[in-house]
Amino acid sequence: QTVLQGIVLLPLRVVGIAFVLLLAWLFASIATFRHPGKGSVPLKGWRRRMIQTTLSCLTRTLFFVMGFQVKVKGKRASLREAPIFVAAPHSSFFDAIISALTGMPSIVSRAENLSTPVFGTILSSLQPVSVSRQDPDSRKNTVTEITKRALSGGQWPQVI
């Protein structure tokens, strides 16, 4: 019975995951198409709302298709209350769950991740703070960028 369920569920889940990822890529591409100042100017208006609503919903759907059910207790802190979220250990795909549940904030990510096909487009739509491992000043630049975004008075989304 378990083998039979695996034979049926695995292909359905793979197709579902591929479909949701392609939809997420499409919405991320639309939201960032012809956006001036890639990463240096915050997304505003319909672009930001599209990222927050569609990508958050699609990410939740993706994890549901993979078999995860996440229940949230409490309420999310607003941008005014907490311009910076801290999530630990920041080393797995579970960071995406936190990101979806907190309204798709900006994240801190390796610069190399932005060049990954499909995922790079989705990631760039979140306007991440990029960290370059080859740049010796990267740590200082990252702290400066996070501080700038946190003190922007709500122009930038929260940073996780």
Tab-separated table of N, CA and C in Angstrom:
chain	number	residue	atom	x	y	z
A	1	GLN	N	0.831	-1.196	0.000
A	1	GLN	CA	0.000	0.000	0.000
A	1	GLN	C	0.876	1.260	0.000
A	2	THR	N	1.932	1.268	0.803
A	2	THR	CA	2.827	2.416	0.848
A	2	THR	C	3.530	2.611	-0.492
A	3	VAL	N	3.956	1.531	-1.097
A	3	VAL	CA	4.623	1.611	-2.403
A	3	VAL	C	3.655	2.149	-3.447
A	4	LEU	N	2.414	1.679	-3.416
A	4	LEU	CA	1.411	2.151	-4.362
A	4	LEU	C	1.138	3.644	-4.189
A	5	GLN	N	1.041	4.088	-2.936
A	5	GLN	CA	0.829	5.521	-2.679
A	5	GLN	C	2.025	6.332	-3.178
A	6	GLY	N	3.228	5.804	-2.971
A	6	GLY	CA	4.421	6.490	-3.448
A	6	GLY	C	4.462	6.598	-4.961
A	7	ILE	N	4.035	5.547	-5.634
A	7	ILE	CA	4.018	5.546	-7.093
A	7	ILE	C	3.021	6.574	-7.624
A	8	VAL	N	1.911	6.753	-6.935
A	8	VAL	CA	0.887	7.706	-7.369
A	8	VAL	C	1.211	9.125	-6.888
A	9	LEU	N	1.584	9.269	-5.614
A	9	LEU	CA	1.794	10.596	-5.045
A	9	LEU	C	3.045	11.297	-5.549
A	10	LEU	N	4.123	10.576	-5.717
A	10	LEU	CA	5.375	11.202	-6.126
A	10	LEU	C	5.249	11.956	-7.450
A	11	PRO	N	4.734	11.344	-8.515
A	11	PRO	CA	4.594	12.099	-9.769
A	11	PRO	C	3.630	13.286	-9.640
A	12	LEU	N	2.554	13.103	-8.889
A	12	LEU	CA	1.617	14.215	-8.692
A	12	LEU	C	2.283	15.380	-7.964
A	13	ARG	N	3.067	15.055	-6.954
A	13	ARG	CA	3.760	16.114	-6.216
A	13	ARG	C	4.817	16.797	-7.075
A	14	VAL	N	5.549	16.035	-7.859
A	14	VAL	CA	6.578	16.623	-8.729
A	14	VAL	C	5.933	17.572	-9.741
A	15	VAL	N	4.847	17.150	-10.349
A	15	VAL	CA	4.137	18.010	-11.312
A	15	VAL	C	3.592	19.247	-10.601
A	16	GLY	N	3.014	19.061	-9.424
A	16	GLY	CA	2.481	20.190	-8.652
A	16	GLY	C	3.560	21.177	-8.266
A	17	ILE	N	4.704	20.681	-7.828
A	17	ILE	CA	5.823	21.554	-7.449
A	17	ILE	C	6.331	22.322	-8.662
A	18	ALA	N	6.499	21.642	-9.789
A	18	ALA	CA	6.976	22.305	-11.011
A	18	ALA	C	5.994	23.383	-11.457
A	19	PHE	N	4.696	23.092	-11.390
A	19	PHE	CA	3.684	24.057	-11.797
A	19	PHE	C	3.705	25.292	-10.891
A	20	VAL	N	3.767	25.087	-9.587
A	20	VAL	CA	3.778	26.217	-8.649
A	20	VAL	C	5.051	27.041	-8.819
A	21	LEU	N	6.194	26.389	-9.015
A	21	LEU	CA	7.444	27.125	-9.225
A	21	LEU	C	7.404	27.962	-10.500
A	22	LEU	N	6.843	27.400	-11.564
A	22	LEU	CA	6.734	28.177	-12.806
A	22	LEU	C	5.787	29.362	-12.651
A	23	LEU	N	4.703	29.178	-11.919
A	23	LEU	CA	3.804	30.304	-11.642
A	23	LEU	C	4.511	31.384	-10.821
A	24	ALA	N	5.260	30.963	-9.807
A	24	ALA	CA	5.998	31.917	-8.981
A	24	ALA	C	7.016	32.675	-9.827
A	25	TRP	N	7.720	31.956	-10.716
A	25	TRP	CA	8.679	32.604	-11.607
A	25	TRP	C	7.984	33.628	-12.507
A	26	LEU	N	6.814	33.264	-13.033
A	26	LEU	CA	6.064	34.167	-13.904
A	26	LEU	C	5.671	35.449	-13.167
A	27	PHE	N	5.105	35.310	-11.971
A	27	PHE	CA	4.697	36.494	-11.210
A	27	PHE	C	5.901	37.333	-10.789
A	28	ALA	N	7.005	36.696	-10.424
A	28	ALA	CA	8.218	37.435	-10.064
A	28	ALA	C	8.764	38.187	-11.274
A	29	SER	N	8.709	37.556	-12.437
A	29	SER	CA	9.182	38.212	-13.666
A	29	SER	C	8.318	39.419	-14.011
A	30	ILE	N	7.008	39.273	-13.880
A	30	ILE	CA	6.100	40.388	-14.176
A	30	ILE	C	6.337	41.541	-13.206
A	31	ALA	N	6.491	41.232	-11.926
A	31	ALA	CA	6.651	42.280	-10.912
A	31	ALA	C	7.965	43.039	-11.061
A	32	THR	N	8.995	42.377	-11.569
A	32	THR	CA	10.291	43.046	-11.689
A	32	THR	C	10.594	43.521	-13.106
A	33	PHE	N	9.697	43.265	-14.067
A	33	PHE	CA	9.925	43.653	-15.456
A	33	PHE	C	10.010	45.169	-15.565
A	34	ARG	N	11.097	45.646	-16.132
A	34	ARG	CA	11.349	47.077	-16.340
A	34	ARG	C	11.301	47.892	-15.057
A	35	HIS	N	11.669	47.273	-13.966
A	35	HIS	CA	11.745	48.021	-12.705
A	35	HIS	C	13.076	48.762	-12.674
A	36	PRO	N	13.032	50.072	-12.456
A	36	PRO	CA	14.286	50.837	-12.445
A	36	PRO	C	15.113	50.514	-11.198
A	37	GLY	N	16.401	50.478	-11.350
A	37	GLY	CA	17.300	50.298	-10.217
A	37	GLY	C	17.200	48.952	-9.545
A	38	LYS	N	17.322	47.884	-10.297
A	38	LYS	CA	17.215	46.515	-9.768
A	38	LYS	C	17.900	46.376	-8.404
A	39	GLY	N	17.117	46.292	-7.357
A	39	GLY	CA	17.640	46.069	-6.020
A	39	GLY	C	18.045	47.314	-5.266
A	40	SER	N	18.210	48.441	-5.953
A	40	SER	CA	18.616	49.662	-5.254
A	40	SER	C	17.435	50.573	-4.962
A	41	VAL	N	16.303	50.313	-5.597
A	41	VAL	CA	15.075	51.083	-5.377
A	41	VAL	C	13.993	50.097	-4.941
A	42	PRO	N	13.275	50.412	-3.854
A	42	PRO	CA	12.263	49.451	-3.388
A	42	PRO	C	11.090	49.316	-4.360
A	43	LEU	N	10.538	48.104	-4.434
A	43	LEU	CA	9.310	47.889	-5.210
A	43	LEU	C	8.174	48.605	-4.497
A	44	LYS	N	7.321	49.250	-5.275
A	44	LYS	CA	6.201	49.984	-4.684
A	44	LYS	C	4.923	49.647	-5.430
A	45	GLY	N	3.803	50.013	-4.823
A	45	GLY	CA	2.511	49.892	-5.472
A	45	GLY	C	2.152	48.468	-5.834
A	46	TRP	N	1.661	48.316	-7.072
A	46	TRP	CA	1.166	47.014	-7.519
A	46	TRP	C	2.258	45.959	-7.548
A	47	ARG	N	3.495	46.380	-7.796
A	47	ARG	CA	4.596	45.417	-7.842
A	47	ARG	C	4.803	44.772	-6.469
A	48	ARG	N	4.851	45.581	-5.431
A	48	ARG	CA	5.067	45.055	-4.082
A	48	ARG	C	3.876	44.212	-3.627
A	49	ARG	N	2.656	44.703	-3.910
A	49	ARG	CA	1.457	43.936	-3.528
A	49	ARG	C	1.416	42.590	-4.243
A	50	MET	N	1.835	42.579	-5.521
A	50	MET	CA	1.845	41.320	-6.271
A	50	MET	C	2.813	40.327	-5.636
A	51	ILE	N	3.992	40.800	-5.266
A	51	ILE	CA	4.975	39.920	-4.642
A	51	ILE	C	4.448	39.414	-3.305
A	52	GLN	N	3.914	40.323	-2.499
A	52	GLN	CA	3.446	39.921	-1.171
A	52	GLN	C	2.306	38.918	-1.240
A	53	THR	N	1.340	39.157	-2.091
A	53	THR	CA	0.170	38.283	-2.097
A	53	THR	C	0.404	36.999	-2.889
A	54	THR	N	0.826	37.129	-4.129
A	54	THR	CA	0.934	35.927	-4.967
A	54	THR	C	2.072	35.009	-4.537
A	55	LEU	N	3.250	35.570	-4.288
A	55	LEU	CA	4.363	34.701	-3.910
A	55	LEU	C	4.160	34.077	-2.536
A	56	SER	N	3.550	34.811	-1.628
A	56	SER	CA	3.260	34.244	-0.313
A	56	SER	C	2.276	33.085	-0.445
A	57	CYS	N	1.225	33.288	-1.223
A	57	CYS	CA	0.227	32.238	-1.443
A	57	CYS	C	0.838	31.042	-2.172
A	58	LEU	N	1.633	31.305	-3.207
A	58	LEU	CA	2.250	30.217	-3.966
A	58	LEU	C	3.267	29.437	-3.129
A	59	THR	N	3.992	30.133	-2.257
A	59	THR	CA	4.956	29.442	-1.399
A	59	THR	C	4.245	28.541	-0.401
A	60	ARG	N	3.153	29.041	0.159
A	60	ARG	CA	2.360	28.198	1.063
A	60	ARG	C	1.810	26.982	0.318
A	61	THR	N	1.335	27.213	-0.903
A	61	THR	CA	0.821	26.118	-1.718
A	61	THR	C	1.920	25.102	-2.019
A	62	LEU	N	3.108	25.604	-2.330
A	62	LEU	CA	4.242	24.732	-2.618
A	62	LEU	C	4.544	23.808	-1.431
A	63	PHE	N	4.584	24.367	-0.250
A	63	PHE	CA	4.868	23.538	0.919
A	63	PHE	C	3.723	22.576	1.217
A	64	PHE	N	2.501	22.983	0.928
A	64	PHE	CA	1.362	22.066	1.100
A	64	PHE	C	1.484	20.880	0.137
A	65	VAL	N	1.851	21.170	-1.117
A	65	VAL	CA	2.028	20.104	-2.109
A	65	VAL	C	3.151	19.156	-1.679
A	66	MET	N	4.169	19.696	-1.035
A	66	MET	CA	5.272	18.852	-0.554
A	66	MET	C	4.903	18.068	0.702
A	67	GLY	N	3.762	18.381	1.298
A	67	GLY	CA	3.310	17.617	2.460
A	67	GLY	C	3.450	18.327	3.789
A	68	PHE	N	3.807	19.606	3.775
A	68	PHE	CA	3.943	20.374	5.012
A	68	PHE	C	2.658	21.131	5.291
A	69	GLN	N	2.258	21.129	6.546
A	69	GLN	CA	1.131	21.956	6.976
A	69	GLN	C	1.629	22.807	8.135
A	70	VAL	N	1.607	24.108	7.950
A	70	VAL	CA	2.155	25.028	8.936
A	70	VAL	C	1.009	25.775	9.605
A	71	LYS	N	1.040	25.791	10.922
A	71	LYS	CA	0.029	26.509	11.688
A	71	LYS	C	0.729	27.648	12.424
A	72	VAL	N	0.180	28.843	12.309
A	72	VAL	CA	0.776	30.026	12.917
A	72	VAL	C	0.031	30.355	14.199
A	73	LYS	N	0.796	30.588	15.254
A	73	LYS	CA	0.220	31.033	16.521
A	73	LYS	C	0.710	32.444	16.768
A	74	GLY	N	-0.176	33.307	17.221
A	74	GLY	CA	0.207	34.695	17.458
A	74	GLY	C	0.012	35.535	16.219
A	75	LYS	N	0.558	36.746	16.237
A	75	LYS	CA	0.430	37.626	15.074
A	75	LYS	C	1.789	38.165	14.674
A	76	ARG	N	1.887	38.473	13.419
A	76	ARG	CA	3.130	38.984	12.851
A	76	ARG	C	3.331	40.434	13.273
A	77	ALA	N	4.558	40.798	13.610
A	77	ALA	CA	4.884	42.183	13.951
A	77	ALA	C	4.851	43.024	12.679
A	78	SER	N	4.324	44.218	12.790
A	78	SER	CA	4.236	45.099	11.630
A	78	SER	C	5.609	45.668	11.285
A	79	LEU	N	5.686	46.310	10.121
A	79	LEU	CA	6.929	46.921	9.668
A	79	LEU	C	7.387	47.996	10.643
A	80	ARG	N	6.456	48.753	11.193
A	80	ARG	CA	6.801	49.811	12.159
A	80	ARG	C	7.327	49.218	13.473
A	81	GLU	N	6.741	48.107	13.900
A	81	GLU	CA	7.162	47.481	15.158
A	81	GLU	C	8.514	46.787	15.042
A	82	ALA	N	8.733	46.125	13.913
A	82	ALA	CA	9.959	45.345	13.735
A	82	ALA	C	10.422	45.415	12.287
A	83	PRO	N	11.279	46.375	11.951
A	83	PRO	CA	11.764	46.448	10.569
A	83	PRO	C	12.702	45.296	10.199
A	84	ILE	N	13.214	44.582	11.218
A	84	ILE	CA	14.118	43.459	10.973
A	84	ILE	C	13.600	42.238	11.731
A	85	PHE	N	13.459	41.111	11.018
A	85	PHE	CA	13.151	39.816	11.629
A	85	PHE	C	14.449	39.036	11.734
A	86	VAL	N	14.552	38.222	12.750
A	86	VAL	CA	15.707	37.342	12.874
A	86	VAL	C	15.196	35.911	12.853
A	87	ALA	N	15.745	35.098	11.967
A	87	ALA	CA	15.372	33.687	11.873
A	87	ALA	C	16.642	32.848	11.946
A	88	ALA	N	16.587	31.809	12.729
A	88	ALA	CA	17.765	30.956	12.874
A	88	ALA	C	17.348	29.512	12.632
A	89	PRO	N	18.197	28.686	12.133
A	89	PRO	CA	19.618	28.839	11.877
A	89	PRO	C	19.935	29.404	10.488
A	90	HIS	N	18.919	29.734	9.675
A	90	HIS	CA	19.133	30.343	8.356
A	90	HIS	C	20.026	29.460	7.479
A	91	SER	N	19.659	28.192	7.407
A	91	SER	CA	20.507	27.285	6.634
A	91	SER	C	19.725	26.237	5.852
A	92	SER	N	18.418	26.377	5.748
A	92	SER	CA	17.653	25.340	5.060
A	92	SER	C	16.497	25.949	4.280
A	93	PHE	N	15.767	25.085	3.592
A	93	PHE	CA	14.629	25.563	2.816
A	93	PHE	C	13.457	25.962	3.715
A	94	PHE	N	13.548	25.700	5.006
A	94	PHE	CA	12.503	26.131	5.927
A	94	PHE	C	12.459	27.655	6.061
A	95	ASP	N	13.529	28.327	5.662
A	95	ASP	CA	13.512	29.795	5.638
A	95	ASP	C	12.410	30.302	4.722
A	96	ALA	N	12.102	29.543	3.672
A	96	ALA	CA	11.032	29.941	2.749
A	96	ALA	C	9.672	29.917	3.440
A	97	ILE	N	9.466	28.994	4.373
A	97	ILE	CA	8.207	28.969	5.127
A	97	ILE	C	8.083	30.239	5.948
A	98	ILE	N	9.152	30.607	6.629
A	98	ILE	CA	9.143	31.824	7.442
A	98	ILE	C	8.895	33.034	6.551
A	99	SER	N	9.530	33.057	5.411
A	99	SER	CA	9.358	34.166	4.482
A	99	SER	C	7.912	34.278	4.006
A	100	ALA	N	7.290	33.164	3.658
A	100	ALA	CA	5.901	33.183	3.186
A	100	ALA	C	4.948	33.618	4.282
A	101	LEU	N	5.194	33.171	5.496
A	101	LEU	CA	4.290	33.496	6.597
A	101	LEU	C	4.445	34.920	7.098
A	102	THR	N	5.542	35.562	6.754
A	102	THR	CA	5.761	36.945	7.205
A	102	THR	C	5.565	37.965	6.086
A	103	GLY	N	4.915	37.568	5.011
A	103	GLY	CA	4.579	38.526	3.955
A	103	GLY	C	5.666	38.783	2.944
A	104	MET	N	6.550	37.834	2.737
A	104	MET	CA	7.631	37.922	1.750
A	104	MET	C	8.536	39.141	1.964
A	105	PRO	N	9.210	39.202	3.123
A	105	PRO	CA	10.138	40.313	3.356
A	105	PRO	C	11.412	40.148	2.538
A	106	SER	N	12.244	41.176	2.540
A	106	SER	CA	13.566	41.048	1.933
A	106	SER	C	14.375	40.094	2.793
A	107	ILE	N	15.301	39.418	2.165
A	107	ILE	CA	16.130	38.470	2.910
A	107	ILE	C	17.590	38.772	2.645
A	108	VAL	N	18.456	38.200	3.461
A	108	VAL	CA	19.891	38.287	3.234
A	108	VAL	C	20.287	36.984	2.545
A	109	SER	N	20.950	37.099	1.399
A	109	SER	CA	21.266	35.916	0.607
A	109	SER	C	22.609	36.071	-0.079
A	110	ARG	N	23.221	34.927	-0.388
A	110	ARG	CA	24.460	34.946	-1.161
A	110	ARG	C	24.192	35.553	-2.532
A	111	ALA	N	25.110	36.330	-3.032
A	111	ALA	CA	24.969	36.945	-4.357
A	111	ALA	C	24.860	35.889	-5.448
A	112	GLU	N	25.489	34.741	-5.249
A	112	GLU	CA	25.462	33.670	-6.248
A	112	GLU	C	24.054	33.118	-6.451
A	113	ASN	N	23.212	33.192	-5.424
A	113	ASN	CA	21.852	32.659	-5.527
A	113	ASN	C	21.011	33.413	-6.561
A	114	LEU	N	21.351	34.661	-6.825
A	114	LEU	CA	20.577	35.465	-7.782
A	114	LEU	C	20.764	34.998	-9.222
A	115	SER	N	21.821	34.253	-9.491
A	115	SER	CA	22.059	33.788	-10.863
A	115	SER	C	21.514	32.385	-11.110
A	116	THR	N	20.867	31.791	-10.124
A	116	THR	CA	20.279	30.466	-10.286
A	116	THR	C	19.029	30.566	-11.155
A	117	PRO	N	18.878	29.711	-12.164
A	117	PRO	CA	17.677	29.770	-13.001
A	117	PRO	C	16.403	29.570	-12.170
A	118	VAL	N	15.357	30.236	-12.506
A	118	VAL	CA	14.034	30.215	-11.886
A	118	VAL	C	14.095	30.758	-10.456
A	119	PHE	N	14.854	30.117	-9.575
A	119	PHE	CA	14.933	30.569	-8.185
A	119	PHE	C	15.557	31.964	-8.081
A	120	GLY	N	16.508	32.264	-8.942
A	120	GLY	CA	17.147	33.577	-8.932
A	120	GLY	C	16.170	34.698	-9.238
A	121	THR	N	15.274	34.471	-10.178
A	121	THR	CA	14.261	35.477	-10.511
A	121	THR	C	13.301	35.669	-9.352
A	122	ILE	N	12.878	34.566	-8.760
A	122	ILE	CA	11.974	34.644	-7.609
A	122	ILE	C	12.671	35.353	-6.457
A	123	LEU	N	13.914	35.003	-6.208
A	123	LEU	CA	14.667	35.623	-5.127
A	123	LEU	C	14.889	37.110	-5.371
A	124	SER	N	15.199	37.484	-6.587
A	124	SER	CA	15.445	38.902	-6.877
A	124	SER	C	14.178	39.740	-6.719
A	125	SER	N	13.006	39.131	-6.884
A	125	SER	CA	11.762	39.881	-6.685
A	125	SER	C	11.547	40.230	-5.218
A	126	LEU	N	12.216	39.514	-4.316
A	126	LEU	CA	12.129	39.827	-2.883
A	126	LEU	C	13.099	40.930	-2.486
A	127	GLN	N	13.878	41.406	-3.425
A	127	GLN	CA	14.873	42.454	-3.221
A	127	GLN	C	15.810	42.117	-2.065
A	128	PRO	N	16.578	41.044	-2.224
A	128	PRO	CA	17.441	40.613	-1.128
A	128	PRO	C	18.635	41.538	-0.913
A	129	VAL	N	19.183	41.455	0.268
A	129	VAL	CA	20.469	42.075	0.557
A	129	VAL	C	21.501	41.033	0.171
A	130	SER	N	22.264	41.313	-0.876
A	130	SER	CA	23.207	40.326	-1.400
A	130	SER	C	24.529	40.370	-0.642
A	131	VAL	N	25.029	39.185	-0.326
A	131	VAL	CA	26.309	39.049	0.352
A	131	VAL	C	27.265	38.352	-0.602
A	132	SER	N	28.365	39.001	-0.905
A	132	SER	CA	29.368	38.410	-1.786
A	132	SER	C	30.481	37.819	-0.926
A	133	ARG	N	30.753	36.550	-1.126
A	133	ARG	CA	31.782	35.894	-0.313
A	133	ARG	C	33.188	36.231	-0.787
A	134	GLN	N	33.312	36.767	-2.002
A	134	GLN	CA	34.626	37.136	-2.505
A	134	GLN	C	35.031	38.558	-2.100
A	135	ASP	N	34.050	39.396	-1.783
A	135	ASP	CA	34.318	40.789	-1.443
A	135	ASP	C	34.691	40.907	0.036
A	136	PRO	N	35.891	41.416	0.347
A	136	PRO	CA	36.289	41.529	1.750
A	136	PRO	C	35.449	42.553	2.533
A	137	ASP	N	34.851	43.522	1.835
A	137	ASP	CA	34.023	44.540	2.497
A	137	ASP	C	32.549	44.151	2.545
A	138	SER	N	32.216	42.941	2.125
A	138	SER	CA	30.825	42.526	2.002
A	138	SER	C	30.078	42.559	3.335
A	139	ARG	N	30.724	42.127	4.394
A	139	ARG	CA	30.066	42.114	5.706
A	139	ARG	C	29.673	43.532	6.123
A	140	LYS	N	30.602	44.468	5.952
A	140	LYS	CA	30.333	45.868	6.306
A	140	LYS	C	29.234	46.441	5.412
A	141	ASN	N	29.286	46.137	4.113
A	141	ASN	CA	28.268	46.621	3.177
A	141	ASN	C	26.891	46.042	3.503
A	142	THR	N	26.850	44.786	3.921
A	142	THR	CA	25.588	44.140	4.277
A	142	THR	C	24.969	44.807	5.494
A	143	VAL	N	25.768	45.055	6.507
A	143	VAL	CA	25.265	45.731	7.714
A	143	VAL	C	24.764	47.127	7.365
A	144	THR	N	25.482	47.832	6.521
A	144	THR	CA	25.078	49.178	6.100
A	144	THR	C	23.740	49.132	5.357
A	145	GLU	N	23.590	48.171	4.454
A	145	GLU	CA	22.355	48.052	3.672
A	145	GLU	C	21.167	47.669	4.554
A	146	ILE	N	21.363	46.741	5.479
A	146	ILE	CA	20.282	46.349	6.387
A	146	ILE	C	19.865	47.543	7.247
A	147	THR	N	20.837	48.294	7.744
A	147	THR	CA	20.546	49.478	8.555
A	147	THR	C	19.789	50.515	7.738
A	148	LYS	N	20.223	50.732	6.496
A	148	LYS	CA	19.542	51.705	5.618
A	148	LYS	C	18.089	51.303	5.406
A	149	ARG	N	17.846	50.038	5.165
A	149	ARG	CA	16.483	49.566	4.926
A	149	ARG	C	15.644	49.635	6.197
A	150	ALA	N	16.234	49.316	7.325
A	150	ALA	CA	15.497	49.341	8.593
A	150	ALA	C	15.102	50.760	8.983
A	151	LEU	N	15.913	51.721	8.622
A	151	LEU	CA	15.652	53.121	8.972
A	151	LEU	C	14.957	53.891	7.860
A	152	SER	N	14.447	53.203	6.858
A	152	SER	CA	13.856	53.879	5.691
A	152	SER	C	12.444	54.397	5.946
A	153	GLY	N	11.888	54.125	7.091
A	153	GLY	CA	10.542	54.621	7.402
A	153	GLY	C	9.444	53.908	6.627
A	154	GLY	N	9.634	52.641	6.323
A	154	GLY	CA	8.600	51.868	5.644
A	154	GLY	C	8.709	51.810	4.140
A	155	GLN	N	9.723	52.441	3.546
A	155	GLN	CA	9.875	52.376	2.089
A	155	GLN	C	10.281	50.982	1.641
A	156	TRP	N	11.163	50.336	2.405
A	156	TRP	CA	11.598	48.979	2.101
A	156	TRP	C	10.775	48.006	2.923
A	157	PRO	N	10.591	46.787	2.432
A	157	PRO	CA	9.898	45.784	3.263
A	157	PRO	C	10.797	45.350	4.428
A	158	GLN	N	10.216	44.602	5.337
A	158	GLN	CA	10.991	44.076	6.450
A	158	GLN	C	12.129	43.212	5.926
A	159	VAL	N	13.179	43.097	6.715
A	159	VAL	CA	14.327	42.272	6.347
A	159	VAL	C	14.373	41.095	7.291
A	160	ILE	N	14.560	39.904	6.729
A	160	ILE	CA	14.649	38.703	7.572
A	160	ILE	C	16.056	38.152	7.509
